[in-house]
Short mmCIF file of C-alpha atoms in Angstrom, two decimals:
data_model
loop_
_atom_site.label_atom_id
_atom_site.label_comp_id
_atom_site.label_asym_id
_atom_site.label_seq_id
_atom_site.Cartn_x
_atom_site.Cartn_y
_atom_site.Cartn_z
CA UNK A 1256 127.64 115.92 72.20
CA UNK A 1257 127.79 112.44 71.28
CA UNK A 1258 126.14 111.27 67.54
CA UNK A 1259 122.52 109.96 69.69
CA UNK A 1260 122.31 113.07 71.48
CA UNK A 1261 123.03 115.22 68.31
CA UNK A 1262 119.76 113.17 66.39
CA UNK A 1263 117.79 113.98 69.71
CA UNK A 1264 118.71 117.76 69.88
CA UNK A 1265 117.69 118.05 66.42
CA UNK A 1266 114.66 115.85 66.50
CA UNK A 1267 113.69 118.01 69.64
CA UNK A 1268 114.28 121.47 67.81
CA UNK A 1269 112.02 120.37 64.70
CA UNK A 1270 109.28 119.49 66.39
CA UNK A 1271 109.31 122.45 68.62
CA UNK A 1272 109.66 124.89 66.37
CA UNK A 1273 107.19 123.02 64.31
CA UNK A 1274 104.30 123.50 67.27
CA UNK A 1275 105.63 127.46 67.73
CA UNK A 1276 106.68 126.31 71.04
CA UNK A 1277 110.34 128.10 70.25
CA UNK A 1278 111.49 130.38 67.68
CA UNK A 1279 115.21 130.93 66.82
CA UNK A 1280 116.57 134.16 69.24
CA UNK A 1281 118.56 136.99 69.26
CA UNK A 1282 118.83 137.35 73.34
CA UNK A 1283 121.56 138.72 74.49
CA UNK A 1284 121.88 135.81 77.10
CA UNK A 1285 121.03 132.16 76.90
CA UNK A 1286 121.18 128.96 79.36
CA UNK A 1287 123.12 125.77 78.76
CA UNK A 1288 121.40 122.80 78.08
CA UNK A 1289 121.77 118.79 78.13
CA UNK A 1290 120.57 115.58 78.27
CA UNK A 1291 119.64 113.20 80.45
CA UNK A 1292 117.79 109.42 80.06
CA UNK A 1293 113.93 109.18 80.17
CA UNK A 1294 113.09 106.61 82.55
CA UNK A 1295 111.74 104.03 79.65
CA UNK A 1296 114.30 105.06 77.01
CA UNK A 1297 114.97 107.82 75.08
CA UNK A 1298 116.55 111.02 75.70
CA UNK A 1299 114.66 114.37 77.54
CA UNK A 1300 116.26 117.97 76.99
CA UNK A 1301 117.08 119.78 80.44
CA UNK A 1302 117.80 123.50 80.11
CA UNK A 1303 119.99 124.76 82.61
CA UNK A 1304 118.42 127.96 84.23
CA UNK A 1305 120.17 128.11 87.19
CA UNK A 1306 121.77 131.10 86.77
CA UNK A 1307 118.19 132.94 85.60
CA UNK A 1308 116.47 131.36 88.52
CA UNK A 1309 119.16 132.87 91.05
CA UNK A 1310 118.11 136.69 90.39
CA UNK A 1311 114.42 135.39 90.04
CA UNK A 1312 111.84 136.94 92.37
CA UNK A 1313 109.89 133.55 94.22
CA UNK A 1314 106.55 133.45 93.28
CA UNK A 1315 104.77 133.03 96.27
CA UNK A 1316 101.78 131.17 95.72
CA UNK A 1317 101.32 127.85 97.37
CA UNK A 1318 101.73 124.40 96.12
CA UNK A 1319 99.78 122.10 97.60
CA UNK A 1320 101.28 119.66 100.65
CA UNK A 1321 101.04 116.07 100.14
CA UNK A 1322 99.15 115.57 103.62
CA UNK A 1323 96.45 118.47 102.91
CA UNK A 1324 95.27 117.34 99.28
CA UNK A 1325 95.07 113.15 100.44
CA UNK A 1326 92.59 114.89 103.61
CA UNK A 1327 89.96 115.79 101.26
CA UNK A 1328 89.06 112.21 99.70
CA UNK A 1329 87.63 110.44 103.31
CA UNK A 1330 84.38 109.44 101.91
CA UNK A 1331 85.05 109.00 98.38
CA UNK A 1332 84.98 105.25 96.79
CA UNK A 1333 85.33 105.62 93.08
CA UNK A 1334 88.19 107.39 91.32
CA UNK A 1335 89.31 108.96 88.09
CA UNK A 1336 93.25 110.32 87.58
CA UNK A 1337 93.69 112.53 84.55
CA UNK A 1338 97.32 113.73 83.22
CA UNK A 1339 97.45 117.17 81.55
CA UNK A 1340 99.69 117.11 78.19
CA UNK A 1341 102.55 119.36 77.91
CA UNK A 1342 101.86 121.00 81.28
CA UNK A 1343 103.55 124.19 82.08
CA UNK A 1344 103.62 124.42 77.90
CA UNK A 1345 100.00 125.38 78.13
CA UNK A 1346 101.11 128.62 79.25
CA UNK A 1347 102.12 131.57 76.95
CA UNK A 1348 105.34 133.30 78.09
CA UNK A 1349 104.71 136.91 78.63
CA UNK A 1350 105.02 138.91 74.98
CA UNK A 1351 108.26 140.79 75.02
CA UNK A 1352 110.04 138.34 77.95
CA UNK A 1353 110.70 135.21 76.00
CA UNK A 1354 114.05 136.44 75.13
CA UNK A 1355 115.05 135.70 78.89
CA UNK A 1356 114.16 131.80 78.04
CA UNK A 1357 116.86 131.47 75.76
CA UNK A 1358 119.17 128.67 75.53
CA UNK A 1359 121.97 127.63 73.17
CA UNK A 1360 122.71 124.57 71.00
CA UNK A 1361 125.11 124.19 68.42
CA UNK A 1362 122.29 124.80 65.86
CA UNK A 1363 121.76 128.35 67.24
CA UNK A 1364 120.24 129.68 70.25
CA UNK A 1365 116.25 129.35 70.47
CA UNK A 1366 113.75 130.94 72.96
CA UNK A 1367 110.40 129.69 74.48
CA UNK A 1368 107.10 131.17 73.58
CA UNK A 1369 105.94 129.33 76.09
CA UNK A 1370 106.53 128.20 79.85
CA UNK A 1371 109.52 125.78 80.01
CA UNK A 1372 110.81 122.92 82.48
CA UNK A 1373 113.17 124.41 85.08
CA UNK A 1374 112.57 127.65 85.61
CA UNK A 1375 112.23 128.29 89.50
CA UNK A 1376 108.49 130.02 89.51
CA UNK A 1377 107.20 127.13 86.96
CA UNK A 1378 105.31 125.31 89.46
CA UNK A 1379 103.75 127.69 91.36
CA UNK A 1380 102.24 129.52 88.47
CA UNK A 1381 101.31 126.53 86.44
CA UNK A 1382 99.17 125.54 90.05
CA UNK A 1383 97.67 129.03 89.88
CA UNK A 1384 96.55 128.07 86.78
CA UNK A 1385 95.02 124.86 87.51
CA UNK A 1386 93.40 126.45 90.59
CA UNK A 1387 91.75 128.83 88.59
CA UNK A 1388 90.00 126.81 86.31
CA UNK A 1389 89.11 124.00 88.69
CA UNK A 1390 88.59 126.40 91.34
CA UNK A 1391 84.87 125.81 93.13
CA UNK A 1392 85.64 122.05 92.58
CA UNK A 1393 88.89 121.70 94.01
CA UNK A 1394 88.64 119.92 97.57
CA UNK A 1395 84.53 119.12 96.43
CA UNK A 1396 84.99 116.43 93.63
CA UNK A 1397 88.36 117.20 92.61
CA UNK A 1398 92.59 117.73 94.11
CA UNK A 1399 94.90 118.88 92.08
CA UNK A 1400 98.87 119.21 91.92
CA UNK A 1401 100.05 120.40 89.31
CA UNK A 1402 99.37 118.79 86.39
CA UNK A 1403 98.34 115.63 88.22
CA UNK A 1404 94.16 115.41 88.71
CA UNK A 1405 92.31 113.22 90.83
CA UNK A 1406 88.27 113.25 90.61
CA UNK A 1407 86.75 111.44 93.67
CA UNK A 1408 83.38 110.51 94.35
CA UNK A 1409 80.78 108.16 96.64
CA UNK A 1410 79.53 106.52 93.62
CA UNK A 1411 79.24 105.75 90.25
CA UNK A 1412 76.29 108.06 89.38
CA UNK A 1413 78.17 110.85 90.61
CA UNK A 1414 81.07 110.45 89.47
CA UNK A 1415 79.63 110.18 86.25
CA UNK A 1416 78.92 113.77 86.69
CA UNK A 1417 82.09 115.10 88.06
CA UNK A 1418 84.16 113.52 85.43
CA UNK A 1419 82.08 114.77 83.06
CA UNK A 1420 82.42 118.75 84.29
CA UNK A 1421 86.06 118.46 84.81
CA UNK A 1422 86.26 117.26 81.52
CA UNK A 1423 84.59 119.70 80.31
CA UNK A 1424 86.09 122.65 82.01
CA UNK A 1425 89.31 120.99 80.29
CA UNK A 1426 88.03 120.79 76.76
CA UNK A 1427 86.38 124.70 77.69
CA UNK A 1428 90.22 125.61 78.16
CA UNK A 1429 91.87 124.35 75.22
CA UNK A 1430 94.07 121.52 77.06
CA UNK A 1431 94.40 118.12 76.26
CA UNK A 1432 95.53 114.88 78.15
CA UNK A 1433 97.89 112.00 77.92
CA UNK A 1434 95.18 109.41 77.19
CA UNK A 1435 97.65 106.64 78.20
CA UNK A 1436 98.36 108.01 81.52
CA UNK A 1437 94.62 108.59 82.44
CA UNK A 1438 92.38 105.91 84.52
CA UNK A 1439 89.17 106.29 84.72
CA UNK A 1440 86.39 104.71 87.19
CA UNK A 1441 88.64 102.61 89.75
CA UNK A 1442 88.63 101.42 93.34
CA UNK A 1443 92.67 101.89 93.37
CA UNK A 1444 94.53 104.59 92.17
CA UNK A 1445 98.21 105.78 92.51
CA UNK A 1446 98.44 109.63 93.06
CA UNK A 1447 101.25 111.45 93.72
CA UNK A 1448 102.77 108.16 94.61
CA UNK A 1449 100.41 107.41 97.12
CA UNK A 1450 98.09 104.51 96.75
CA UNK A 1451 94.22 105.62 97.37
CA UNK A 1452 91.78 103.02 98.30
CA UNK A 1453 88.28 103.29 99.59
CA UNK A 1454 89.76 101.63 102.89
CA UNK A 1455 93.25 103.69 102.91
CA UNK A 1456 96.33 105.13 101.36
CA UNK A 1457 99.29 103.18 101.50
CA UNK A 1458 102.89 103.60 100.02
CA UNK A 1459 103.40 102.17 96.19
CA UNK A 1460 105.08 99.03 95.61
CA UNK A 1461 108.13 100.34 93.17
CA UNK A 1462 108.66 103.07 96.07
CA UNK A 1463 108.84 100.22 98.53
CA UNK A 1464 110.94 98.20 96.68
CA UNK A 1465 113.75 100.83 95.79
CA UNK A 1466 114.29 101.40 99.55
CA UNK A 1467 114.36 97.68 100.37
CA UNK A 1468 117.02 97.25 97.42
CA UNK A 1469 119.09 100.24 98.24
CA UNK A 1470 122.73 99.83 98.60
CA UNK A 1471 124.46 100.38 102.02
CA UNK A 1472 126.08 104.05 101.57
CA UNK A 1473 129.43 104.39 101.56
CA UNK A 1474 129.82 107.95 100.74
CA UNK A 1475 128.80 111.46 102.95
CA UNK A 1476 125.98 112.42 99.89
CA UNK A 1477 124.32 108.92 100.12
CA UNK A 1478 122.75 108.47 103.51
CA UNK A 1479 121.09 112.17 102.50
CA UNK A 1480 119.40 110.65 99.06
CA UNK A 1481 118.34 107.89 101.14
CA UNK A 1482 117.02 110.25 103.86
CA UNK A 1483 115.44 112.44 101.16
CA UNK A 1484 113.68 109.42 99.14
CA UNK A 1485 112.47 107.81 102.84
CA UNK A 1486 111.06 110.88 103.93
CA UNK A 1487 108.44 110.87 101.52
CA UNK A 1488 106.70 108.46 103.41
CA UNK A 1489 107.26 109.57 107.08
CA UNK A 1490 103.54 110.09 107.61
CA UNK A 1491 103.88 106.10 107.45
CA UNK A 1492 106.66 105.19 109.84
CA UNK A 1493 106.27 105.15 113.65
CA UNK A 1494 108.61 107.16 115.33
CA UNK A 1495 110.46 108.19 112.00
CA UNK A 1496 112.93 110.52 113.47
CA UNK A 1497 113.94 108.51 116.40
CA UNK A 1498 115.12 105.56 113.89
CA UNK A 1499 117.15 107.73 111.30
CA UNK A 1500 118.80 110.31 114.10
CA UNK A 1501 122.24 108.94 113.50
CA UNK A 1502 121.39 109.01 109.51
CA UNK A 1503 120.40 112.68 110.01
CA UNK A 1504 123.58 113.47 112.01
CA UNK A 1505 125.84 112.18 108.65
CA UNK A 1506 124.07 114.65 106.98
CA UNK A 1507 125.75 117.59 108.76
CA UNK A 1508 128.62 119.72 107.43
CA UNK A 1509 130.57 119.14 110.59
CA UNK A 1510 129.93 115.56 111.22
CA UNK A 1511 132.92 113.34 109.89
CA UNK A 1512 132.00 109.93 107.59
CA UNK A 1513 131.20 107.24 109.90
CA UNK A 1514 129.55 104.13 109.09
CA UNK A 1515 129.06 101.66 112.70
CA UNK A 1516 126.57 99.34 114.00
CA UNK A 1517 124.53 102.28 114.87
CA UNK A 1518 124.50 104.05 111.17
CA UNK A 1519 123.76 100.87 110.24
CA UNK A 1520 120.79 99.42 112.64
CA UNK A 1521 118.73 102.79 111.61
CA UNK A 1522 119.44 102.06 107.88
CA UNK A 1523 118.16 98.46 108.00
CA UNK A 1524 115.52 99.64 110.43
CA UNK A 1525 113.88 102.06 108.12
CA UNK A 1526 114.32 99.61 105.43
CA UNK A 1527 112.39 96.99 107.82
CA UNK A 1528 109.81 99.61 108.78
CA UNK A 1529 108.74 100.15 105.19
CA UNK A 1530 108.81 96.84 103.89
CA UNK A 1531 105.54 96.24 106.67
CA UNK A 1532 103.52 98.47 104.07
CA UNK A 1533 101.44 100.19 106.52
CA UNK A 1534 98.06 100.96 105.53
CA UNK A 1535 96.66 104.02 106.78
CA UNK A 1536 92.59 104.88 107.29
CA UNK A 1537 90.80 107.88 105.58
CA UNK A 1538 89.95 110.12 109.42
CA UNK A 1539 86.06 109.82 109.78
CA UNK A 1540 85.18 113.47 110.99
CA UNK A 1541 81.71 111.89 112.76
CA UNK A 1542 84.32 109.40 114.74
CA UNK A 1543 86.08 110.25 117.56
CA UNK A 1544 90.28 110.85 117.49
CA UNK A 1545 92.20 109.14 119.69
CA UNK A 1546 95.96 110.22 120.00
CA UNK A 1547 99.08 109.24 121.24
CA UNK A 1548 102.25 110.35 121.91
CA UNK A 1549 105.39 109.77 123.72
CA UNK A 1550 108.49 112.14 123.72
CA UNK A 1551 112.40 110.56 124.33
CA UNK A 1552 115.34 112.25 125.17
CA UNK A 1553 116.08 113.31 121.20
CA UNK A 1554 112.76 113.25 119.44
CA UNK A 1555 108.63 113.24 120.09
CA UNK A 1556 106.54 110.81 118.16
CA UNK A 1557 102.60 110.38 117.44
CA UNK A 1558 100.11 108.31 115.76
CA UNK A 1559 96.20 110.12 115.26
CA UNK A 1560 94.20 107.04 115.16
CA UNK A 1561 90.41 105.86 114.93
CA UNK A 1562 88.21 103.11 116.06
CA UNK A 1563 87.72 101.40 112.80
CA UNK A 1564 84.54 98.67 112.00
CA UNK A 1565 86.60 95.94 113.47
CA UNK A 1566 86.38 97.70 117.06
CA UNK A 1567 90.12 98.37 117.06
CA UNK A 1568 92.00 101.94 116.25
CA UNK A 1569 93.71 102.11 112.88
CA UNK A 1570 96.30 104.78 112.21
CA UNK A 1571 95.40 107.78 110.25
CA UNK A 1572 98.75 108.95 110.53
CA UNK A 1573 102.20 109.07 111.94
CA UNK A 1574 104.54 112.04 113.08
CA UNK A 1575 107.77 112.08 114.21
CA UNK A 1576 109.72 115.09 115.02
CA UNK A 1577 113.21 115.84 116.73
CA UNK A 1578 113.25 118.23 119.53
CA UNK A 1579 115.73 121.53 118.47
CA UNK A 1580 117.67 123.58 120.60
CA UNK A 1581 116.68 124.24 124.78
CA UNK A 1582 113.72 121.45 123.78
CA UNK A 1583 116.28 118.82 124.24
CA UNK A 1584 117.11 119.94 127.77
CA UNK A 1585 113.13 119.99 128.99
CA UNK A 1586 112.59 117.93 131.58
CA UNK A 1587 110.30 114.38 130.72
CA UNK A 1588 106.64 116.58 131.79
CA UNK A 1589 107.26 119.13 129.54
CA UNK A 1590 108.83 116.96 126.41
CA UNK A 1591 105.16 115.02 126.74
CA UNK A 1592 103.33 118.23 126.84
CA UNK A 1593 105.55 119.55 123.53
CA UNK A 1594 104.10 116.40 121.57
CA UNK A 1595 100.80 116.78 122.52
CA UNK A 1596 101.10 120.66 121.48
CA UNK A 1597 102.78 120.09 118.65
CA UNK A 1598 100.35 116.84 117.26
CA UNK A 1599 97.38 118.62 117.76
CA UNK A 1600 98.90 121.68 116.11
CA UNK A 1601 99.60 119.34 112.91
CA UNK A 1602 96.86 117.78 112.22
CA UNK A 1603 94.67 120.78 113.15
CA UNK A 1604 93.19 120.61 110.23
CA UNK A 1605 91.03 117.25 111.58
CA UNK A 1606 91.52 117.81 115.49
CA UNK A 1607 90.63 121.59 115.83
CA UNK A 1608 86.64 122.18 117.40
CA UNK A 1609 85.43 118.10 116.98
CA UNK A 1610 82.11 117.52 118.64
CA UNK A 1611 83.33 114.83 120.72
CA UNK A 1612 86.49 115.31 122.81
CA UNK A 1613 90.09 113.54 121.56
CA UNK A 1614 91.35 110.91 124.03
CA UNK A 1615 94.78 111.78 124.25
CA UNK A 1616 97.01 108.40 125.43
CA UNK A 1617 100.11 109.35 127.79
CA UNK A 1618 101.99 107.22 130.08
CA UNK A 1619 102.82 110.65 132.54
CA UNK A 1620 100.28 110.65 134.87
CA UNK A 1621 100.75 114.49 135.98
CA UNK A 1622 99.60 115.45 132.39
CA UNK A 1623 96.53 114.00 133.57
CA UNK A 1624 95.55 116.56 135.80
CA UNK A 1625 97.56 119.63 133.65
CA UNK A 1626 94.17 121.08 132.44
CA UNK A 1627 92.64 120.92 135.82
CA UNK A 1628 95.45 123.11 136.96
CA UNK A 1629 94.30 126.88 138.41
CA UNK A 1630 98.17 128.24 138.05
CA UNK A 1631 100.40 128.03 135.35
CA UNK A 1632 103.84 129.66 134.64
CA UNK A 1633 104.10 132.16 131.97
CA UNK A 1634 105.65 129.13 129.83
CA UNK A 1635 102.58 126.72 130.58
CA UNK A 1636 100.37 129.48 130.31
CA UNK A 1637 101.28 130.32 126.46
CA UNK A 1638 100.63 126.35 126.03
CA UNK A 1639 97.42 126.68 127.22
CA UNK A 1640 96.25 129.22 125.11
CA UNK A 1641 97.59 126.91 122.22
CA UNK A 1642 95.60 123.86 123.62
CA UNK A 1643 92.83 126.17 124.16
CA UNK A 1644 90.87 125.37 120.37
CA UNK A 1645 91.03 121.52 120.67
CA UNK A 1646 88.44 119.65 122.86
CA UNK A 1647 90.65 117.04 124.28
CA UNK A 1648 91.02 114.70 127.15
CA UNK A 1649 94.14 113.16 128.51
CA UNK A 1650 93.93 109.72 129.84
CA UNK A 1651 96.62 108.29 131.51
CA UNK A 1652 97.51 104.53 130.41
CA UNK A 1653 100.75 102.85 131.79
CA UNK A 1654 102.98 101.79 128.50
CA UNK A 1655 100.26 103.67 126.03
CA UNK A 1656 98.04 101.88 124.08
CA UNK A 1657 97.61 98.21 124.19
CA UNK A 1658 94.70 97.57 122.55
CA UNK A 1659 96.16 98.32 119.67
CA UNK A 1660 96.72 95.76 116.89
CA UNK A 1661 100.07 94.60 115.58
CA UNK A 1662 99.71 96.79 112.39
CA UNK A 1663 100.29 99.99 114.52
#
């Protein structure tokens, strides 16, 4: 442990132990630990609890999805973005179990008395948590991941209100917030590194900018961080898993390192395709969906759009999805029918029972007349049933949607 790291282990210990958050332990096991650099300086203890996490039962309960909490916040146009202090540390470790939180320094080993970083079922019952207190507001005037809160309103008089009862349910629960990190009554907010407007979300600038500055890979593990970082913001890129197929194939265990023109094309393609910063609507429940897909030999893609108040549609969202298994041998009618099935089946949550009907865009004409059909095979017929919830018309429209504008 070099001399820095040896002032910030014991810097660390005396203010924990100062707050009660540890107490020196007797456990007969305990978890390596380390350091690593805080983004603006500084050093951040990381206990290793790898080995504790691999004989740890998951907690099941759900975190929330990206996608489903940005849903909620259609009509709001005033925000408020509150960050919880010490997060998971506002939870008491069980009495009797901290032992099993141990880890060691060269000062001695220590235990938690309360819930640490790393440990596998952290998240999932800090969100419990959160969901409990917040829980007839969540979705209403308020989303919440973790420790991460967003109060949205339609205006200034009510959200006046909301902030005030979230604040208070807060202050009713003994927690306390990172006053710097807050922001309070604003147009534009970043959440969960998502940019919220009352027009849109959109991706955040220092999230663009890392993937335009990223380095060509030259190693197997690179073109997978790159993957993993880009995927974030799928929901944003047209036809997302057609572009980064031969990406995706580096990935595998079998696949040898490779690095050609077409490696390369999808890398500076993505690149391209983010750098457009897409903006994408809030869905309008009282507008009609319009939807289109189109399915190639590898991969089916969508976009869920809107008619927005300059008469054209406006994306909502993008989905992109490669076809696994026997779908890659389907022949071009059923491909199209699979991404119809499976757009409607993700965003369900918008497209499922709508008063008026979704036009659905396809450049197959057969799939024009597939609903009026009065036989199906036992395959179409299980399709059917699927399609069955979602009032939906198919429209056919040689080489899909022109009307649409350039930003699509």
């Amino acid at each position: 442990m070099s001399p820095a790291e040896s002032k910030a282990m014991q810097e660390y210990l005396d203010k924990e132990l100062a707050d009660g958050k540890i107490e020196p332990s007797h456990s007969p096991v305990a978890s390596p630990c380390f350091f690593v650099k805080k983004a603006g300086g500084g050093l951040r203890l990381v206990v290793d609890y790898r080995k504790i996490n691999e004989i740890t039962v998951n907690d099941q309960f759900p975190i929330p999805l990206q996608a489903d909490l940005l849903e909620k916040i259609k009509d709001a146009k005033i925000f408020s973005k509150l960050d919880l202090k010490s997060g998971y540390n506002n939870i008491r470790i069980k009495k009797g179990e901290e032992w099993r939180t141990a880890f060691r320094a060269k000062e001695g080993i220590y235990h938690y008395n309360v819930m640490p970083f790393g440990l596998k079922n952290g998240p999932p019952i800090f969100q419990r948590f959160m969901n409990y207190i917040f829980n007839d507001l969540i979705d209403v005037i308020v989303i919440v991941y973790l420790d991460d809160i967003l109060i949205f309103s339609r205006n200034r008089e009510e959200h006046t209100e909301h902030v005030r009862e979230v604040l208070r349910r807060i202050r009713d629960n003994n927690l306390y917030l990172n006053l710097s990190k807050c922001l309070f009554f604003t147009t534009e907010v970043t959440y969960i590194g998502i940019v919220i407007t009352p027009e849109g979300i959109s991706m955040e600038k220092e999230k663009i900018r890392a993937v335009q500055e990223w380095q060509e890979p030259r190693t197997v593990r690179q073109p997978q961080s790159f993957l993993v970082f880009a995927n974030f913001y799928r929901r944003f890129i047209k036809d997302f898993s057609t572009i980064v197929k031969p990406l995706t194939l580096l990935t595998r265990k079998e696949q040898k390192w490779q690095w050609e023109e077409a490696e390369q094309h999808a890398f500076d393609k993505l690149k391209e395709e983010i750098g457009k910063d897409p903006v994408l609507i809030h869905p309008n429940p009282d507008k009609p969906y319009f939807l289109e897909t189109d399915a190639s030999g590898v991969a089916m893609g969508a976009v869920l759009s809107q008619r927005h108040t300059d008469g054209y549609l406006h994306p909502i969202a993008f989905l992109s999805k490669s076809f696994v298994d026997a779908q890659v041998n389907y022949d071009t009618h059923d491909k199209e029918l699979l991404a119809i099935i499976t757009a409607l089946e993700h965003w369900r949550i918008f497209l499922e029972g709508t008063d008026e009907p979704i036009t659905v865009y396809t450049d197959h004409k057969n799939l024009e007349y597939w609903k009026k059909a009065h036989t199906f095979n036992k395959w179409h017929a299980r399709w059917y049933q699927i399609l069955a919830p979602f009032n939906f018309n198919i429209v056919y429209q040689p080489g899909k949607m022109s009307e649409k504008p350039d930003a699509l």
